[in-house]
Amino acid sequence: MVRQAAVIAREDIPGDKRLVAYIVSTIAEESRTAIVPELRRLIQAKLPEYMIPSAFVVLDELPLTPNGKLDRRSLPAPNPERPILEQEFVPPRTSLETKLAQLWSQVLHIHPIGLRDNFFDLGGNSLLAIRLLFQVIHAFGVDFPLRTLLEAPTVANMAEAIDKFSNSEEAAGIESMTVEELLSEAVLDPTIKLNFTSVGSYAEPNAIFLTGATGFLGAFLLDELLRQTQGKIYCLVRGCKTTAEGKQKITNNLDRYLLEYENFNSRIIPVIGDLSQSLLGLHEQQFEQLGGEIDIIYHAATFLNLAYPYTAMRAANVGGTQEILKLASQIKLKSVHFISSPAIFKSTGYFNKPSIREEDPLEDCEVVYGGYAQSKWVAEKLFKTAHSLGIPVSIYRPGTISGHSKTGASNAEQTLGRLLKSFVEQGIAPDLNIEFDLTPVDYVSQAIVDLSRQKESLGKSFHLVNPQCLQIGELVDLIRSIGYPIEQIDYPQWESKMRDVILSSPENVLSPILPFLTKKIPGTQLISCPYNHL
């Protein structure tokens, strides 16, 4: 189907960088454009969203320089015309649908847009969805839920939703699930049964399985495990074709956070897979081989997008939990150490509690808000159910993880990092009486590894939080002290200004998280920390 391919990041419009795939096909010229939908489906099944091109361009040949390298400057811009799709083009019928189609065209750089065209088949992704969300809110003045676009991504469905929320006194708000709804999701796969002939060592493991090694906390967990243990560490990595590529991705992440690994390099074993797929995306033989070798599992990987609904999180955060438990229960019984989140307490059952204890029942939540928190709640419930069946499990709930206590290496892509960067860039911050619990990442990773090697930890949950919180005003004062002038303004004014900034500058650092920050939770203030009273 494809003889050659190249993917590059283009910025044909200032501030709007996108991945574009250029392909040379082996099929007849008259049928070439028809392969694009099939290619997109194949890629969506194999790669994470951020690696999927927004546009595909079919060429006779890839342009080359005299040295035989890809001539990037000669690659044409994507055609703005509507691509060939499986569904026929249906034009908008009403003024509302016409306006929505125009907004889609502005965001996707495609024209025309059909009434039943799928946003993601046209090259949409999560960042573009958030950009479109703000355009819709600005144009129609409705609190439009991102969930509607993700679950039914057509102009027709958006128009119906806008009519619904325009004619209702009830705001869209942040998505909620009752404890009954959550429990209906937390059903352990019946194939997960104890089927082992030996028990892995948690104190002195010869082989460790780690998910999330290419993330922030995962990098420091890998570093801590390399230093405290002697065995091999198998690291699940997605989006790579070869183990060499996977190894490079892991070590690049260690370099990013200033972590030394040269003396331990041979112990880092990449495993190319995907948390959201059956058997973690591995072949059955490979899955069984790992099941017989691994002694202990650290499950730190997660799909985190605070603006996304539960349905978008389910495959990785809940389905991945089921697959991890399958691995834990086969051939050699392994203890599992799950990195959860205090976000599970973002619930009506806990808002008025003076304190939340580690052993408090999950069922006390009543209602949980936000897709990420809901997926973590369901995952925790699955792990607790598995523990009752005999699989050793420990759960860790770190609060807001800050940079390394000595090197300062940190993840600026986290919510707090994005907020602080926006304060500096825009010179304004919201005046709110809220607190942030900051715990250095090296404290968290060391605590997890130390606790995981103690028998007394099995079956328990741990709140890894800093008892000394910082008010948002204190954080602003710290930024001011190093020379950045920042004005604190009322939250509604700050929110309005930031929406305007994102509309004019879609690549703004707050674009991925502002929809979450502006959602309303009954009885709470915005961007409140749900675990200051742990």
mmCIF file of N, CA and C in Angstrom, residues 472-520:
data_model
loop_
_atom_site.group_PDB
_atom_site.id
_atom_site.type_symbol
_atom_site.label_atom_id
_atom_site.label_comp_id
_atom_site.label_asym_id
_atom_site.label_seq_id
_atom_site.Cartn_x
_atom_site.Cartn_y
_atom_site.Cartn_z
ATOM 1 N N ILE A 472 -2.046 29.952 46.756
ATOM 2 C CA ILE A 472 -1.716 30.418 45.412
ATOM 3 C C ILE A 472 -1.063 31.798 45.474
ATOM 4 N N GLY A 473 -1.462 32.602 46.462
ATOM 5 C CA GLY A 473 -0.844 33.918 46.630
ATOM 6 C C GLY A 473 0.624 33.818 46.998
ATOM 7 N N GLU A 474 0.985 32.793 47.783
ATOM 8 C CA GLU A 474 2.386 32.591 48.149
ATOM 9 C C GLU A 474 3.211 32.205 46.924
ATOM 10 N N LEU A 475 2.641 31.378 46.052
ATOM 11 C CA LEU A 475 3.340 31.015 44.820
ATOM 12 C C LEU A 475 3.557 32.244 43.947
ATOM 13 N N VAL A 476 2.541 33.097 43.866
ATOM 14 C CA VAL A 476 2.669 34.327 43.083
ATOM 15 C C VAL A 476 3.752 35.218 43.678
ATOM 16 N N ASP A 477 3.796 35.317 45.012
ATOM 17 C CA ASP A 477 4.826 36.138 45.662
ATOM 18 C C ASP A 477 6.225 35.607 45.366
ATOM 19 N N LEU A 478 6.373 34.284 45.334
ATOM 20 C CA LEU A 478 7.675 33.699 45.014
ATOM 21 C C LEU A 478 8.103 34.066 43.595
ATOM 22 N N ILE A 479 7.154 34.048 42.667
ATOM 23 C CA ILE A 479 7.474 34.421 41.283
ATOM 24 C C ILE A 479 7.831 35.900 41.212
ATOM 25 N N ARG A 480 7.096 36.726 41.948
ATOM 26 C CA ARG A 480 7.405 38.168 41.970
ATOM 27 C C ARG A 480 8.808 38.419 42.516
ATOM 28 N N SER A 481 9.211 37.591 43.512
ATOM 29 C CA SER A 481 10.500 37.812 44.175
ATOM 30 C C SER A 481 11.688 37.611 43.250
ATOM 31 N N ILE A 482 11.475 36.912 42.116
ATOM 32 C CA ILE A 482 12.578 36.719 41.171
ATOM 33 C C ILE A 482 12.429 37.620 39.941
ATOM 34 N N GLY A 483 11.578 38.634 40.082
ATOM 35 C CA GLY A 483 11.563 39.683 39.072
ATOM 36 C C GLY A 483 10.424 39.699 38.085
ATOM 37 N N TYR A 484 9.397 38.872 38.285
ATOM 38 C CA TYR A 484 8.271 38.858 37.344
ATOM 39 C C TYR A 484 7.074 39.577 37.960
ATOM 40 N N PRO A 485 6.654 40.698 37.370
ATOM 41 C CA PRO A 485 5.491 41.418 37.907
ATOM 42 C C PRO A 485 4.189 40.698 37.558
ATOM 43 N N ILE A 486 3.424 40.334 38.565
ATOM 44 C CA ILE A 486 2.169 39.608 38.351
ATOM 45 C C ILE A 486 1.061 40.275 39.161
ATOM 46 N N GLU A 487 -0.049 40.536 38.509
ATOM 47 C CA GLU A 487 -1.214 41.120 39.165
ATOM 48 C C GLU A 487 -2.238 40.025 39.432
ATOM 49 N N GLN A 488 -2.749 39.966 40.662
ATOM 50 C CA GLN A 488 -3.819 39.023 40.975
ATOM 51 C C GLN A 488 -5.168 39.699 40.774
ATOM 52 N N ILE A 489 -6.043 39.040 40.015
ATOM 53 C CA ILE A 489 -7.351 39.593 39.690
ATOM 54 C C ILE A 489 -8.437 38.569 40.011
ATOM 55 N N ASP A 490 -9.692 39.014 40.051
ATOM 56 C CA ASP A 490 -10.797 38.107 40.344
ATOM 57 C C ASP A 490 -10.816 36.954 39.353
ATOM 58 N N TYR A 491 -11.242 35.769 39.844
ATOM 59 C CA TYR A 491 -11.215 34.592 38.979
ATOM 60 C C TYR A 491 -12.027 34.756 37.699
ATOM 61 N N PRO A 492 -13.276 35.249 37.750
ATOM 62 C CA PRO A 492 -14.032 35.393 36.495
ATOM 63 C C PRO A 492 -13.318 36.281 35.481
ATOM 64 N N GLN A 493 -12.663 37.338 35.982
ATOM 65 C CA GLN A 493 -11.921 38.230 35.082
ATOM 66 C C GLN A 493 -10.713 37.509 34.485
ATOM 67 N N TRP A 494 -10.003 36.746 35.323
ATOM 68 C CA TRP A 494 -8.849 35.982 34.836
ATOM 69 C C TRP A 494 -9.285 34.948 33.802
ATOM 70 N N GLU A 495 -10.375 34.234 34.101
ATOM 71 C CA GLU A 495 -10.874 33.217 33.178
ATOM 72 C C GLU A 495 -11.228 33.837 31.835
ATOM 73 N N SER A 496 -11.923 34.978 31.862
ATOM 74 C CA SER A 496 -12.325 35.647 30.621
ATOM 75 C C SER A 496 -11.106 36.071 29.810
ATOM 76 N N LYS A 497 -10.112 36.635 30.496
ATOM 77 C CA LYS A 497 -8.901 37.078 29.802
ATOM 78 C C LYS A 497 -8.157 35.895 29.189
ATOM 79 N N MET A 498 -8.084 34.784 29.919
ATOM 80 C CA MET A 498 -7.356 33.631 29.402
ATOM 81 C C MET A 498 -8.087 32.995 28.224
ATOM 82 N N ARG A 499 -9.405 33.029 28.234
ATOM 83 C CA ARG A 499 -10.151 32.528 27.072
ATOM 84 C C ARG A 499 -9.828 33.371 25.841
ATOM 85 N N ASP A 500 -9.773 34.675 26.027
ATOM 86 C CA ASP A 500 -9.454 35.559 24.899
ATOM 87 C C ASP A 500 -8.043 35.297 24.385
ATOM 88 N N VAL A 501 -7.111 35.059 25.307
ATOM 89 C CA VAL A 501 -5.724 34.781 24.914
ATOM 90 C C VAL A 501 -5.656 33.504 24.087
ATOM 91 N N ILE A 502 -6.372 32.471 24.519
ATOM 92 C CA ILE A 502 -6.331 31.186 23.819
ATOM 93 C C ILE A 502 -6.989 31.287 22.452
ATOM 94 N N LEU A 503 -8.055 32.082 22.348
ATOM 95 C CA LEU A 503 -8.701 32.266 21.046
ATOM 96 C C LEU A 503 -7.760 32.925 20.049
ATOM 97 N N SER A 504 -6.944 33.868 20.532
ATOM 98 C CA SER A 504 -6.021 34.564 19.632
ATOM 99 C C SER A 504 -4.696 33.835 19.486
ATOM 100 N N SER A 505 -4.369 32.974 20.455
ATOM 101 C CA SER A 505 -3.102 32.235 20.419
ATOM 102 C C SER A 505 -3.358 30.797 20.848
ATOM 103 N N PRO A 506 -3.793 29.936 19.909
ATOM 104 C CA PRO A 506 -4.205 28.566 20.248
ATOM 105 C C PRO A 506 -3.119 27.723 20.907
ATOM 106 N N GLU A 507 -1.838 28.068 20.697
ATOM 107 C CA GLU A 507 -0.761 27.269 21.268
ATOM 108 C C GLU A 507 -0.427 27.682 22.694
ATOM 109 N N ASN A 508 -1.242 28.541 23.299
ATOM 110 C CA ASN A 508 -0.989 28.991 24.660
ATOM 111 C C ASN A 508 -0.858 27.813 25.616
ATOM 112 N N VAL A 509 -0.014 27.967 26.617
ATOM 113 C CA VAL A 509 0.308 26.877 27.534
ATOM 114 C C VAL A 509 -0.919 26.361 28.288
ATOM 115 N N LEU A 510 -1.954 27.184 28.436
ATOM 116 C CA LEU A 510 -3.148 26.757 29.166
ATOM 117 C C LEU A 510 -4.189 26.078 28.292
ATOM 118 N N SER A 511 -3.985 26.061 26.987
ATOM 119 C CA SER A 511 -4.998 25.502 26.080
ATOM 120 C C SER A 511 -5.465 24.101 26.475
ATOM 121 N N PRO A 512 -4.558 23.177 26.832
ATOM 122 C CA PRO A 512 -5.020 21.815 27.129
ATOM 123 C C PRO A 512 -5.804 21.683 28.435
ATOM 124 N N ILE A 513 -5.668 22.652 29.356
ATOM 125 C CA ILE A 513 -6.277 22.449 30.675
ATOM 126 C C ILE A 513 -7.344 23.469 31.036
ATOM 127 N N LEU A 514 -7.453 24.589 30.317
ATOM 128 C CA LEU A 514 -8.433 25.599 30.708
ATOM 129 C C LEU A 514 -9.869 25.079 30.690
ATOM 130 N N PRO A 515 -10.254 24.191 29.747
ATOM 131 C CA PRO A 515 -11.626 23.668 29.817
ATOM 132 C C PRO A 515 -11.924 22.993 31.151
ATOM 133 N N PHE A 516 -10.925 22.333 31.717
ATOM 134 C CA PHE A 516 -11.114 21.696 33.022
ATOM 135 C C PHE A 516 -11.207 22.741 34.122
ATOM 136 N N LEU A 517 -10.363 23.759 34.061
ATOM 137 C CA LEU A 517 -10.340 24.771 35.107
ATOM 138 C C LEU A 517 -11.617 25.592 35.142
ATOM 139 N N THR A 518 -12.310 25.680 34.015
ATOM 140 C CA THR A 518 -13.505 26.516 33.947
ATOM 141 C C THR A 518 -14.791 25.734 34.162
ATOM 142 N N LYS A 519 -14.698 24.420 34.355
ATOM 143 C CA LYS A 519 -15.897 23.629 34.616
ATOM 144 C C LYS A 519 -16.348 23.812 36.061
ATOM 145 N N LYS A 520 -17.627 23.719 36.267
ATOM 146 C CA LYS A 520 -18.205 23.970 37.584
ATOM 147 C C LYS A 520 -18.514 22.656 38.297
#
